[in-house]
Amino acid sequence: MNKTRIGIDAGGTLVKVAYQEEDQIKYQTFPSRKMDEVVSWIYDSFANHKICVTGGKNQVLANKLNFPVETMVEFDATSRGVGFLARQYTLSLGNDFILANVGTGTSIHYVMDGEQQRIGGTGVGGGTLLGLSYLLTGKIDFNEIVQGSNDGNRENVDLKVKEIFEGVAPPISGDLTASNFGKIGSLIQEKPSTSDMLASIIGLIGETVVTICCQAAHRYHTNSIVYIGSTFRSNPLLKNIIEEYTILREKRPFFLEDGEFSGAIGALLTLN
Ligand SMILES: Nc1ncnc2c1ncn2[C@@H]1O[C@H](COP(=O)(O)OP(=O)(O)OP(=O)(O)O)[C@@H](O)[C@H]1O
Ligand SMILES: [Mg+2]
């Protein structure tokens, strides 16, 4: 009997699993704080398997399994998985691109001919979305936060450039954000709604990430920026903010379907 190949990316917040069944790759996700569930799921689901684990918590998981597993460097696994998904969805990313992995934090890479180089990052990421949302609105569930942001109005929270430049034309587009949350300290009359705050938190994260990525693309002379990470899951507002700003800066944004599984796929692909 063939062994099932299983790639696992044990991240700071979520454990992503990619496993091969016949010709298909299937996915599974678990919270990283429930590592024991991952272990029992593996024992219950597969009789015969080989496993490669990556991600910051790879050793936590490896130590809980009572058989040896392979491990690999997360960044290499991720860029390999991105290449695989791009081929699967026939997306032409070109020879080189910026890769932004918006996970718990955000890691930024330059990928050239399939080889990645980590070029930067920011602590502003999906963990920030959960943390600030909880502190400001009491909501902690990711899906509730994202849905709650849907009808939010960022103009009740964020200050635009045109609101600073009164009576004169601004030197840059007046619709750009001059200050995330900047209206609270100056112009605001009433406390913004929960939805407004959630939308503005997503705005802060999206604009921070996209600004760094566009600068990176400029520095590395590439036009393409690939965005992955579970923070984009069912999160149209984050995608829109990042997409629009990337295009405004004359770069091409790509959002990979199943992109959050890139690390797990890359780990799976190293098993033969
Ligand atoms: N079901 C969920 N539970 C918690 N967070 C979720 C969920 N779905 C999406 N998210 C979002 O995805 C983020 C985690 O993204 P991802 O899985 O890519 O990161 P990670 O691999 O765990 O972290 P890192 O790569 O930084 O170690 C969370 O911070 C949250 O914003
Ligand atoms: Mg990760």
CSV table of N, CA and C in Angstrom, one decimal, residues 173 176 206 209-211 213-215 217 222-227 238-255:
chain,number,residue,atom,x,y,z
A,173,SER,N,-2.9,62.1,-4.1
A,173,SER,CA,-4.3,61.9,-4.2
A,173,SER,C,-5.0,62.1,-2.9
A,176,LEU,N,-6.2,59.2,-0.6
A,176,LEU,CA,-5.3,58.3,0.2
A,176,LEU,C,-5.5,58.5,1.7
A,206,GLY,N,-4.0,46.3,5.9
A,206,GLY,CA,-3.8,46.2,4.5
A,206,GLY,C,-2.9,47.3,4.0
A,209,VAL,N,0.8,46.7,5.0
A,209,VAL,CA,1.4,45.6,4.2
A,209,VAL,C,1.6,46.0,2.8
A,210,VAL,N,0.6,46.6,2.2
A,210,VAL,CA,0.8,46.9,0.7
A,210,VAL,C,1.8,48.0,0.5
A,211,THR,N,2.0,48.9,1.4
A,211,THR,CA,3.0,50.0,1.3
A,211,THR,C,4.4,49.4,1.3
A,213,CYS,N,5.1,46.3,0.6
A,213,CYS,CA,5.3,45.4,-0.6
A,213,CYS,C,5.6,46.2,-1.8
A,214,CYS,N,4.9,47.3,-2.0
A,214,CYS,CA,5.1,48.1,-3.2
A,214,CYS,C,6.6,48.7,-3.2
A,215,GLN,N,7.0,49.1,-2.0
A,215,GLN,CA,8.4,49.7,-1.9
A,215,GLN,C,9.4,48.5,-2.2
A,217,ALA,N,8.8,45.9,-4.2
A,217,ALA,CA,8.8,45.6,-5.6
A,217,ALA,C,9.6,46.7,-6.4
A,222,THR,N,10.7,44.6,-9.8
A,222,THR,CA,9.7,43.7,-10.3
A,222,THR,C,8.3,44.3,-10.2
A,223,ASN,N,7.4,43.8,-11.0
A,223,ASN,CA,6.0,44.4,-11.1
A,223,ASN,C,5.0,43.5,-10.3
A,224,SER,N,5.3,42.3,-10.1
A,224,SER,CA,4.3,41.4,-9.5
A,224,SER,C,4.5,41.2,-8.0
A,225,ILE,N,3.3,41.2,-7.3
A,225,ILE,CA,3.3,41.0,-5.9
A,225,ILE,C,2.3,39.9,-5.6
A,226,VAL,N,2.7,38.8,-5.0
A,226,VAL,CA,1.8,37.7,-4.7
A,226,VAL,C,1.5,37.8,-3.2
A,227,TYR,N,0.2,37.8,-2.9
A,227,TYR,CA,-0.2,37.9,-1.5
A,227,TYR,C,-0.9,36.5,-1.0
A,238,LEU,N,-10.0,43.3,2.9
A,238,LEU,CA,-8.5,43.3,2.9
A,238,LEU,C,-7.9,43.1,1.5
A,239,LYS,N,-8.5,42.2,0.8
A,239,LYS,CA,-8.1,42.0,-0.6
A,239,LYS,C,-8.3,43.3,-1.4
A,240,ASN,N,-9.5,43.9,-1.3
A,240,ASN,CA,-9.7,45.1,-2.1
A,240,ASN,C,-8.7,46.2,-1.8
A,241,ILE,N,-8.5,46.5,-0.5
A,241,ILE,CA,-7.6,47.5,-0.2
A,241,ILE,C,-6.2,47.3,-0.8
A,242,ILE,N,-5.8,46.1,-0.6
A,242,ILE,CA,-4.4,45.7,-1.1
A,242,ILE,C,-4.4,45.7,-2.7
A,243,GLU,N,-5.4,45.2,-3.3
A,243,GLU,CA,-5.5,45.2,-4.7
A,243,GLU,C,-5.4,46.6,-5.3
A,244,GLU,N,-6.3,47.4,-4.8
A,244,GLU,CA,-6.4,48.8,-5.3
A,244,GLU,C,-5.1,49.6,-5.2
A,245,TYR,N,-4.5,49.5,-4.0
A,245,TYR,CA,-3.3,50.3,-3.8
A,245,TYR,C,-2.1,49.7,-4.6
A,246,THR,N,-2.1,48.4,-4.8
A,246,THR,CA,-1.0,47.8,-5.6
A,246,THR,C,-1.1,48.3,-7.0
A,247,ILE,N,-2.4,48.3,-7.5
A,247,ILE,CA,-2.6,48.8,-8.9
A,247,ILE,C,-2.2,50.3,-9.0
A,248,LEU,N,-2.7,51.1,-8.0
A,248,LEU,CA,-2.4,52.5,-8.0
A,248,LEU,C,-0.9,52.7,-8.1
A,249,ARG,N,-0.1,51.9,-7.5
A,249,ARG,CA,1.4,52.0,-7.5
A,249,ARG,C,2.0,51.3,-8.8
A,250,GLU,N,1.1,51.0,-9.7
A,250,GLU,CA,1.5,50.4,-11.0
A,250,GLU,C,2.2,49.1,-10.9
A,251,LYS,N,1.7,48.3,-9.9
A,251,LYS,CA,2.2,46.9,-9.8
A,251,LYS,C,1.0,46.0,-10.0
A,252,ARG,N,1.4,44.7,-10.2
A,252,ARG,CA,0.3,43.7,-10.4
A,252,ARG,C,0.1,42.8,-9.2
A,253,PRO,N,-1.1,42.9,-8.6
A,253,PRO,CA,-1.4,42.0,-7.4
A,253,PRO,C,-1.9,40.6,-7.8
A,254,PHE,N,-1.4,39.6,-7.1
A,254,PHE,CA,-2.0,38.3,-7.3
A,254,PHE,C,-2.4,37.7,-6.0
A,255,PHE,N,-3.6,37.1,-5.9
A,255,PHE,CA,-4.1,36.4,-4.7
A,255,PHE,C,-4.3,35.0,-5.1
